[in-house]
XYZ file of C-alpha atoms in Angstrom:
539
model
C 94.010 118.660 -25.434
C 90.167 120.024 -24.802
C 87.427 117.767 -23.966
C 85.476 116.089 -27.229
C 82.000 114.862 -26.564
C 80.947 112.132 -29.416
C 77.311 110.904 -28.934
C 76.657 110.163 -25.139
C 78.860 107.311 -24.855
C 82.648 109.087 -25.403
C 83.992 111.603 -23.413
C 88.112 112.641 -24.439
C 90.410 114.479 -22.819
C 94.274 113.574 -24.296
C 97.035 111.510 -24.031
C 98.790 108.187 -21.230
C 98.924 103.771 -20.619
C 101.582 100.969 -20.737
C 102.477 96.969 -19.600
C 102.891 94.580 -16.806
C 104.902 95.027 -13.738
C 105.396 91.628 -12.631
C 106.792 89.943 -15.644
C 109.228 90.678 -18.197
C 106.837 92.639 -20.352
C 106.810 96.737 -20.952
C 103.312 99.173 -21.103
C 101.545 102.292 -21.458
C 98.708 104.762 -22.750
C 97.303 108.042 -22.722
C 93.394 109.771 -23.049
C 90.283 109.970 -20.928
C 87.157 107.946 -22.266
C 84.251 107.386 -20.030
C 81.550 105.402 -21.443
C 77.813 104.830 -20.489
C 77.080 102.044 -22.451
C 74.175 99.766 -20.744
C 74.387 97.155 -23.420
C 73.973 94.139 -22.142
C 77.296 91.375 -22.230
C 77.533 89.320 -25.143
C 76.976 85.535 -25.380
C 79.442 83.261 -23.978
C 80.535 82.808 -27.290
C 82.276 85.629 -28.899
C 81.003 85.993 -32.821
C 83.354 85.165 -35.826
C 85.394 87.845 -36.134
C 85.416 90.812 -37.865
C 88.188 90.805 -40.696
C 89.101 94.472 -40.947
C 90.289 95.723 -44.584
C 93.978 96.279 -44.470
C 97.093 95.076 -45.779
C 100.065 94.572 -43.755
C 102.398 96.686 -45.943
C 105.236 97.652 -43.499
C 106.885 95.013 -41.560
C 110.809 95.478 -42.150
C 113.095 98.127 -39.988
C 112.883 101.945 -40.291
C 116.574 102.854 -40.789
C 118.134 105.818 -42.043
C 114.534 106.828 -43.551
C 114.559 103.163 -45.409
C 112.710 100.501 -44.441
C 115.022 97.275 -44.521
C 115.131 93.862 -43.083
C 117.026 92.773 -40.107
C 120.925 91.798 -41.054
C 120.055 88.153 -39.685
C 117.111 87.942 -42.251
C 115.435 86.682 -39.144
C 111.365 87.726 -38.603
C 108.557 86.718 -35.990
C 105.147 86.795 -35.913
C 103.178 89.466 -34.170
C 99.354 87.801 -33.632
C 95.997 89.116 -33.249
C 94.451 88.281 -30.125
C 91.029 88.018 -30.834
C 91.797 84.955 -32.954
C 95.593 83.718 -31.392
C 96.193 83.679 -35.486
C 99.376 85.415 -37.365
C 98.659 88.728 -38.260
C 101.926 89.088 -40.413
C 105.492 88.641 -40.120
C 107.944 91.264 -39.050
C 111.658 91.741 -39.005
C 113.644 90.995 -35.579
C 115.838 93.137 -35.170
C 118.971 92.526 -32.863
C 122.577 94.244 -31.525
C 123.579 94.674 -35.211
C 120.458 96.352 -36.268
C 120.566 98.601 -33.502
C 124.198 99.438 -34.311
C 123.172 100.231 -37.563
C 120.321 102.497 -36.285
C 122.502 104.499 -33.697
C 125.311 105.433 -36.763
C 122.632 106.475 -38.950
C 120.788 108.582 -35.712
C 124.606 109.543 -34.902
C 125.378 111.263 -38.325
C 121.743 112.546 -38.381
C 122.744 114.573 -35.207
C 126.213 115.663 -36.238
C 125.886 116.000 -39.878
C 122.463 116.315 -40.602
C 119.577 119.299 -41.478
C 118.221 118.156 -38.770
C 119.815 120.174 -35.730
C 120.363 122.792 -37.232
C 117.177 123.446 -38.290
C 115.220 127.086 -37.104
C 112.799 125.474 -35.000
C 109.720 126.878 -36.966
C 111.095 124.491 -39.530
C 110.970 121.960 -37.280
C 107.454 123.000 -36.016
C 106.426 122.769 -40.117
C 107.346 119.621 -40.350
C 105.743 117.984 -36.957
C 102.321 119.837 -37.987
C 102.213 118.554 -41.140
C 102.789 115.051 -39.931
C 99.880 115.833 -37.604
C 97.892 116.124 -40.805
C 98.939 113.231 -42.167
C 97.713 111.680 -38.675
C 94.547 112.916 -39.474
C 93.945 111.383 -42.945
C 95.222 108.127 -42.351
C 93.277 107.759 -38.882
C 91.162 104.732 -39.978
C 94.446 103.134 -40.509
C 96.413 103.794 -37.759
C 93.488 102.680 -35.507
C 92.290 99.633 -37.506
C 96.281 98.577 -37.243
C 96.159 99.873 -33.592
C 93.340 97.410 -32.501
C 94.213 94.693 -34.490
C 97.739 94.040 -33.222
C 96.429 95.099 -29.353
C 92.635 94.242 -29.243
C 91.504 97.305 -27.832
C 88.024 98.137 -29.128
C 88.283 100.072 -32.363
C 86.327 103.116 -31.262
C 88.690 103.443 -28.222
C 92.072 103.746 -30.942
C 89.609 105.349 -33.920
C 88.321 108.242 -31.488
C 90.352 108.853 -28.715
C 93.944 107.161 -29.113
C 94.591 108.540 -33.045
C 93.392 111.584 -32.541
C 95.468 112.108 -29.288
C 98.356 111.642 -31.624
C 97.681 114.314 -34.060
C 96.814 116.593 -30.833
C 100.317 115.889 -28.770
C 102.390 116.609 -32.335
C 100.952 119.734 -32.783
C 101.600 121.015 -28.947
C 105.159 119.823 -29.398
C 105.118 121.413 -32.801
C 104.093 124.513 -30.741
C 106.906 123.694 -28.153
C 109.516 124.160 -30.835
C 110.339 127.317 -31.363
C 109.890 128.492 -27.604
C 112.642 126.649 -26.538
C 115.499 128.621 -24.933
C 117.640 130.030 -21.939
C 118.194 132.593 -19.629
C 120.340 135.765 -18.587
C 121.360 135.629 -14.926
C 123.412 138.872 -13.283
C 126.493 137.481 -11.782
C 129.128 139.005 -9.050
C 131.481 140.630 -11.406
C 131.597 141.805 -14.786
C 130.313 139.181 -16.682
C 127.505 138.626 -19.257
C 125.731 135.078 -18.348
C 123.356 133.057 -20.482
C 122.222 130.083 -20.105
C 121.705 127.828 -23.763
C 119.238 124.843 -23.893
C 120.669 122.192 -26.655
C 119.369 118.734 -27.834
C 120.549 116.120 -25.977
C 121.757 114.087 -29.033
C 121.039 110.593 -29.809
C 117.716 109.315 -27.631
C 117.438 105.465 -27.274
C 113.373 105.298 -26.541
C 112.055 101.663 -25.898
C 107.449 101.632 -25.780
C 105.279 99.188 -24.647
C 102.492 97.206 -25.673
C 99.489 99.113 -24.232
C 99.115 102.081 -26.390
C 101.536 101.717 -28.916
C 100.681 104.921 -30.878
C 99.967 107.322 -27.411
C 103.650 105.877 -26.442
C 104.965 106.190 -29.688
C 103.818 109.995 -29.554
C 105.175 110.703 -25.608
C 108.281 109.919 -26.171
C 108.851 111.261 -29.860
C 107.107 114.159 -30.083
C 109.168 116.198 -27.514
C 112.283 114.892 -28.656
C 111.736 116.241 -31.725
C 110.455 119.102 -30.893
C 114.039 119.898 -28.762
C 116.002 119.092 -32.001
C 117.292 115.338 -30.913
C 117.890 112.142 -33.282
C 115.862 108.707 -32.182
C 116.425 104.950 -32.285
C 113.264 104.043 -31.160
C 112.226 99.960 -29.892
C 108.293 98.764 -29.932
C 107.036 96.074 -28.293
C 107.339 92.463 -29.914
C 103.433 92.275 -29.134
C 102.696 95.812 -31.148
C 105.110 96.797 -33.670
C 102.739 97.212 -36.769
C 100.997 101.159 -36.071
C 104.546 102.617 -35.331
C 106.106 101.419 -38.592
C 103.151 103.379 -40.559
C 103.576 106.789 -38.612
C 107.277 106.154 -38.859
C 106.472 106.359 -42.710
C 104.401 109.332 -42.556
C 106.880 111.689 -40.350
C 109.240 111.039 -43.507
C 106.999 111.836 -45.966
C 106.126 114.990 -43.712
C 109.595 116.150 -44.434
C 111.803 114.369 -41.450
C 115.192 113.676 -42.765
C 116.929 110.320 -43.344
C 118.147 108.739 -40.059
C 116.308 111.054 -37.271
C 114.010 108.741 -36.770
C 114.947 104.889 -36.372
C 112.548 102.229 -35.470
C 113.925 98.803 -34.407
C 111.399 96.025 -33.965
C 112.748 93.286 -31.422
C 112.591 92.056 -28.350
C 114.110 93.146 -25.070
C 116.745 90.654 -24.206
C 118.667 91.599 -27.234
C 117.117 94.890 -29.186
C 115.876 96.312 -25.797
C 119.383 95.343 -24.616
C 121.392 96.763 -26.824
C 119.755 100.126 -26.775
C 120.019 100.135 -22.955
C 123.591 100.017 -23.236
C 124.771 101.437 -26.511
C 128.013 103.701 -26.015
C 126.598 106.226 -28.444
C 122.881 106.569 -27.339
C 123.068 109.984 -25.430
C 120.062 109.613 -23.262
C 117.455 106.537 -22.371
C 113.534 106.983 -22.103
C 111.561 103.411 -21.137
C 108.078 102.584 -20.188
C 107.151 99.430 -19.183
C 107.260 97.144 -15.955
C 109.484 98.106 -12.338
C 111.578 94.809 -12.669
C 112.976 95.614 -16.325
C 112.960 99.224 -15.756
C 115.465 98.293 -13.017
C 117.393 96.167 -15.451
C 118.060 99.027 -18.171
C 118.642 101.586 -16.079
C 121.528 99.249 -14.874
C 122.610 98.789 -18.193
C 122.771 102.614 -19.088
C 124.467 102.943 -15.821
C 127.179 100.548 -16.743
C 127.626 102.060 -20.490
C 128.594 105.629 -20.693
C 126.095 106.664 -17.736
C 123.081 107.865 -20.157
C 120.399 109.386 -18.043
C 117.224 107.545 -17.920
C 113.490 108.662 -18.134
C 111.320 105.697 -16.863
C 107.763 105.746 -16.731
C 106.838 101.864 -14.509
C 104.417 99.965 -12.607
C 101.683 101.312 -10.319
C 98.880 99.780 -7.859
C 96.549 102.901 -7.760
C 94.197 103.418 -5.383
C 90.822 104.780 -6.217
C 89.060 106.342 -3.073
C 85.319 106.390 -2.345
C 84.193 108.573 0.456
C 81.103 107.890 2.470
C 79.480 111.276 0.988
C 79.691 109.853 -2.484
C 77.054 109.735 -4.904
C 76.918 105.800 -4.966
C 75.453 105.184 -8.653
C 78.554 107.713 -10.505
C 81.173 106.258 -7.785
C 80.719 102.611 -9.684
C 80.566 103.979 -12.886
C 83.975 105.713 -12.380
C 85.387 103.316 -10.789
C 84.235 100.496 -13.008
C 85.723 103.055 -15.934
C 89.091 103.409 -13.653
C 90.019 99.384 -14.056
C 88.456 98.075 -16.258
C 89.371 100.139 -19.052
C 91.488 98.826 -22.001
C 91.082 95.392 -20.693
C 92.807 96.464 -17.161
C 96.138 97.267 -19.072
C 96.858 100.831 -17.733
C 99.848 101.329 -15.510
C 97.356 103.800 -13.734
C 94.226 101.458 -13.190
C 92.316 102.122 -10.258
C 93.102 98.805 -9.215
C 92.573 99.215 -5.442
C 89.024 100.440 -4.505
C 88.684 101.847 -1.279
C 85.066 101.716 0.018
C 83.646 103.147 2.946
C 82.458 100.766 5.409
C 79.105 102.832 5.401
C 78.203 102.205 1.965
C 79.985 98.986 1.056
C 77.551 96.517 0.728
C 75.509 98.817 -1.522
C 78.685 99.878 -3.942
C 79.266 95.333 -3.922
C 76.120 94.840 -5.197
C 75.995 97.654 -7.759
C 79.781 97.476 -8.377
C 78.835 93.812 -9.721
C 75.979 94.877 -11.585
C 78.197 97.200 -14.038
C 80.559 94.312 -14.674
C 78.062 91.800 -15.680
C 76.853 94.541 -18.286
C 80.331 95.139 -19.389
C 80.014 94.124 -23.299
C 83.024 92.011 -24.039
C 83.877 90.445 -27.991
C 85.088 91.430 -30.845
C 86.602 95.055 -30.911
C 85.906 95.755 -34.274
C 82.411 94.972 -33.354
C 80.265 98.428 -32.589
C 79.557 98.828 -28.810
C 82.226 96.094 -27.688
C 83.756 97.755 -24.415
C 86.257 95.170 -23.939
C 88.348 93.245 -26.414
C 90.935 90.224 -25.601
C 93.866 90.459 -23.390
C 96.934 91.158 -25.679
C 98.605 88.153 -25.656
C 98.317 84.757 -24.128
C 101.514 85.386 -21.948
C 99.234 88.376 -20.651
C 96.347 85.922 -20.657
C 98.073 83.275 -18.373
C 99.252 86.028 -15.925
C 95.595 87.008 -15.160
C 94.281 84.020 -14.911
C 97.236 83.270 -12.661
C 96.407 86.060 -10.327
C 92.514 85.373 -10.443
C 94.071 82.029 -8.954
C 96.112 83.494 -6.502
C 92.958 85.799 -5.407
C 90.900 82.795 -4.553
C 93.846 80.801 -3.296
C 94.603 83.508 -0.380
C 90.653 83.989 0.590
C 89.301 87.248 -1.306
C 85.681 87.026 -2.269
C 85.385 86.018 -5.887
C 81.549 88.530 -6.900
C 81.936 87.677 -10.661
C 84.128 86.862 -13.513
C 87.507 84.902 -13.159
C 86.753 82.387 -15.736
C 87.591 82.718 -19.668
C 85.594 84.214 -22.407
C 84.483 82.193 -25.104
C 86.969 79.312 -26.158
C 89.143 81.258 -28.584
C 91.043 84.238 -28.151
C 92.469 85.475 -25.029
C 89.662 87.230 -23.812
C 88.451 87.359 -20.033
C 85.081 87.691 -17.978
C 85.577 91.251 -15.803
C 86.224 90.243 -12.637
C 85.793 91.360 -9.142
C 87.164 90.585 -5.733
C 85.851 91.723 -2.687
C 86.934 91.894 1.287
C 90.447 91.920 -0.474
C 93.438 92.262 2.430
C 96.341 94.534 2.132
C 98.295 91.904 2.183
C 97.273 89.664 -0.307
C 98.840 89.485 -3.869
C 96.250 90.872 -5.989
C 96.108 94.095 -3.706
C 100.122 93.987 -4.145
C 100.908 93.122 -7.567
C 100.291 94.652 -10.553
C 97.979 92.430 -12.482
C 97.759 94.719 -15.767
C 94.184 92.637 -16.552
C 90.321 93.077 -15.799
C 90.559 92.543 -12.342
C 89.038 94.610 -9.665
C 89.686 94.361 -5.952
C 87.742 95.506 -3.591
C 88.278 96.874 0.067
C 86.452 98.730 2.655
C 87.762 101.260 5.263
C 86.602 103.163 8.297
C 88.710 106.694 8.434
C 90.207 109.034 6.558
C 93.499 108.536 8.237
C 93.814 104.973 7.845
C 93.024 105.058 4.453
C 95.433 107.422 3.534
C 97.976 104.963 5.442
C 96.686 102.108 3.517
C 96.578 103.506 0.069
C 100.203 105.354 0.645
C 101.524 101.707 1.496
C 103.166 100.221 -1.933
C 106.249 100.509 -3.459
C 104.328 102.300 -6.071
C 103.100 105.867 -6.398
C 101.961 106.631 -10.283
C 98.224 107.683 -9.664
C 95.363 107.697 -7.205
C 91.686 108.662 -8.193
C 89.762 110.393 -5.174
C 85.566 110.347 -5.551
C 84.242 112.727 -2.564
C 81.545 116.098 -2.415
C 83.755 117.413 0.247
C 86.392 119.801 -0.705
C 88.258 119.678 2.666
C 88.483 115.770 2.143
C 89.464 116.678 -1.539
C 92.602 118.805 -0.369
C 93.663 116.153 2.298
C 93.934 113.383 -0.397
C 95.360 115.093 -3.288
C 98.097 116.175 -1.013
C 98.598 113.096 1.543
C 98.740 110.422 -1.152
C 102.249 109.790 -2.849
C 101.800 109.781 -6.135
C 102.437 111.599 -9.643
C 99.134 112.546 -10.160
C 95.477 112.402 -8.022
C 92.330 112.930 -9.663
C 89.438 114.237 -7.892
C 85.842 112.716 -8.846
C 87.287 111.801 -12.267
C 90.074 109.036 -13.630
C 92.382 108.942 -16.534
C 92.147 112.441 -17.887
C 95.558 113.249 -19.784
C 95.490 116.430 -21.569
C 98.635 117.041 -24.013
C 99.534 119.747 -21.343
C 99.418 117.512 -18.054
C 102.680 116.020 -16.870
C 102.536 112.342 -16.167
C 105.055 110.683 -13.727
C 105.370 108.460 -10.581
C 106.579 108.877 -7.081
C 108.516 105.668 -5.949
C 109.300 102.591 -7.995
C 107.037 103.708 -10.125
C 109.675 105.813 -11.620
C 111.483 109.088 -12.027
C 110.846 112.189 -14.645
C 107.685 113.467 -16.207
C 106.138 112.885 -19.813
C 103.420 115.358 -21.836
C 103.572 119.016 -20.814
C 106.583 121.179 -20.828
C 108.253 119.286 -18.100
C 108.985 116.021 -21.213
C 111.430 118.817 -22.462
C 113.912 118.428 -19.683
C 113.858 114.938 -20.541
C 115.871 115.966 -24.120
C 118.114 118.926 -23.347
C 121.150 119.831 -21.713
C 121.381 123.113 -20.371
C 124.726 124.881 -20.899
C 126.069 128.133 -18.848
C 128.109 130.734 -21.149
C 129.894 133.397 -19.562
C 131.758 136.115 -21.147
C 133.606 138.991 -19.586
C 132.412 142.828 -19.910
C 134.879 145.319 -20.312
C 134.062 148.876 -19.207
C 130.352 147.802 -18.305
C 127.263 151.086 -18.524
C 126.266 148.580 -16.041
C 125.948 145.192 -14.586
């Protein structure tokens, strides 16, 4: 995806994000948006909210191109955070709805057009759903930021039109798709044939709903497969929509199934369904543990899992001070901390730490914090109050074990689950908030003397999804990007996913790649033919 510049505040480069790692919840996202904004913070108060004009007109299943309600009649509410009210009521679907997805994603793949399909049909059909994107973007992002509470502009600008842009490069993908022809010892003609996997069981987080959404069906598409698809109890309203407009792009009945549930038993039953030919997840370590057990334990699915991280963002001594804040500010803080990839461990030289403090506080008491539908509004509420109540519970923790407390750790207003930014500085390696994932807007700050303990430092955590690297000096720039163990290292910029870019941890932060042409491994097997030559001309 190329770089869009709106105004002076926006600046866009594709497609990534997701949950918590430290409870049972799931994540992700996927663009670049840097902002400039020196508005100054709201009141205390946050206004009377904005009440955006939508109906809720999709809140049953998606199976076998209907929608439908769950077989227990059974719904729950999915709430907007700004006000902790019900949004609308949606169906919860369980082990018998996801049974009835997987037969009708089963015969899809078996029976169905589908398959069989040239793949410039395919490619037809995924373009013209990117159209479809495109005139229903106020939509998708007023239902986007609604159910999540990131700022409108964020999902209106960046986040819907990253969808349209990662259909159209799998759209692209489509018909490229194929094997080789290998010599062999012998008289033999050998090809190799890429096919669909089958039947993909795909479970999203809460984070970026529609970006996730997009990852994980757009290439699986694109290689031919059937999906039974799980959103996140939190999020489960823009998915239904897009769901609707793939079919009236042309998708046929039962290729795309979208359960709405919640992990224990939807989740569940996905993870371990017999006839679910491969597993994709995003969301936390701890559960991406528990389903990969659970495919394990089933028919041995292989598993795609995109978890937690505890990035570090590095600031060399050489830095230009004033853009090294900025960026790093941008790095955590952005959609409300909930980015698997934060920068959520800055690492400050010793020679210019006091100086990035004081202006590193600055930025975050300018931060402008309310309403998301409200123009300007960086930062919206926390998703959920189970998110809330972690945050808080780590800003706790923070103070508890002695890190400096510069600003913020206090509640926003006295409704919704919204939260001051908040800094910690002289944070210790090992305290929790430089451990855990806190998935919230809270920065931690550290200082260090030398390269090589720095490297050691940041390169010490279970996880290894991202690192962001701010230096002038390209030796120090090659040393990072390839010291630090992680999926991808960004060098005097954070959080640019372009449709084309793989995205992936090292670690526990998981195992396989999403965006790019690597995704496409995730959804095909690769089968050797060989067939004997009689009388070759030659081998």
């Amino acid at each position: 995806m190329g770089l869009l510049h709106a105004a002076a505040a926006v600046a866009f480069a594709s497609t990534t994000i997701r949950a918590s790692s430290s409870s049972a919840a799931v994540r992700r996202y996927g663009m670049r948006w840097t902002t400039r904004c020196l508005l100054s913070t709201s009141a205390e108060a946050v206004a009377e909210p904005i009440k955006p004009s939508i109906s809720i007109g999709l809140t049953n299943l998606l199976i076998n191109g209907k929608f439908v309600e769950a077989a227990s009649g059974k719904t729950f509410p999915t709430i907007d955070p700004r006000t902790e009210e019900v949004i609308a009521h949606v169906a919860e679907g369980d082990v018998e709805d996801v049974n009835r997805a997987v037969k009708a994603a089963r015969k899809a793949f078996d029976h169905g057009p589908w398959p069989k399909m040239t793949p410039y049909q395919r490619s037809k059909i995924l373009l013209k759903f990117a159209d479809k994107v495109e005139e229903h973007a106020d939509e998708l992002a007023t239902l986007e930021s609604l159910d999540s509470g990131k700022p409108y502009e964020q999902s209106r600008h960046i986040e819907v039109p990253g969808v349209a842009r990662l259909f159209r490069y799998y759209a692209g993908w489509a018909d490229k798709i194929h094997g080789l022809t290998m010599p062999a010892d012998g008289a033999y003609a050998v090809q190799t044939l890429h096919e669909p996997i089958g039947v993909a069981g795909q479970i999203i987080p809460w984070n970026f709903p529609l970006l996730m959404f997009t990852w994980k069906v757009g290439p699986a598409l694109a290689c031919g497969n059937t999906i039974v698809l799980k959103t996140a109890e939190q999020t489960p309203l823009s998915a239904l929509l897009v769901g609707k407009l793939l079919h009236e792009a042309g998708l046929p009945e039962g290729v795309l199934n979208i359960v709405s549930g919640f992990g224990p038993t939807a989740g569940a039953a996905i993870a371990s369904h017999m006839d679910i030919d491969k597993l994709a997840f995003t969301g936390s370590t701890e559960v991406g543990k528990i389903v990969s057990q659970a495919a394990a334990a089933s028919n041995l699915k292989p598993v795609t899992l995109e978890l937690g991280g505890k990035s570090p963002f590095i600031i060399t001594e050489d830095s230009d001070i004033d853009h090294a804040v900025e960026l790093s500010h941008f790095a955590l803080f952005f959609n409300q901390g909930q980015c698997c990839c934060a920068g959520s461990r800055t690492f400050v030289h010793e020679s210019i730490y006091d100086e990035f403090l004081e202006k590193a506080k600055a930025r975050a008491l300018r931060r402008v914090v309310g309403d998301p539908f409200q123009k300007g509004v960086e930062q919206g509420p926390q998703v959920s109050d189970e998110q809330f109540d972690k945050v808080m519970g780590y800003i706790k923790i923070g103070q508890e074990e002695g890190a400096r407390l510069l600003t913020g750790g206090e509640r926003f207003g006295s409704k919704g689950y919204y939260i001051k930014p908040t800094i910690f500085a002289d944070v210790q390696d090992g305290m929790t908030i430089s451990k855990e994932e806190i998935f919230g807007p809270v920065q931690s700050i550290t200082k260090y003397k030398k390269l090589s303990e720095v490297i050691e430092r940041a390169n010490a955590s279970p996880y290894g999804l991202a690192a962001g690297v701010f230096t002038k000096n390209l030796d120090t720039a090659n040393t990072l990007s390839r010291a630090l163990r992680v999926g991808t290292v960004w060098i005097n910029c954070f959080d640019v996913f372009d449709a084309a870019i793989p995205f992936g941890g090292y670690k526990m932060s998981g195992h396989g790649r999403e965006k790019g042409v690597y995704s496409l491994n995730n959804y095909l097997q690769v089968k050797a033919v060989v067939t004997p030559i009689r009388d070759p001309a030659w081998l």
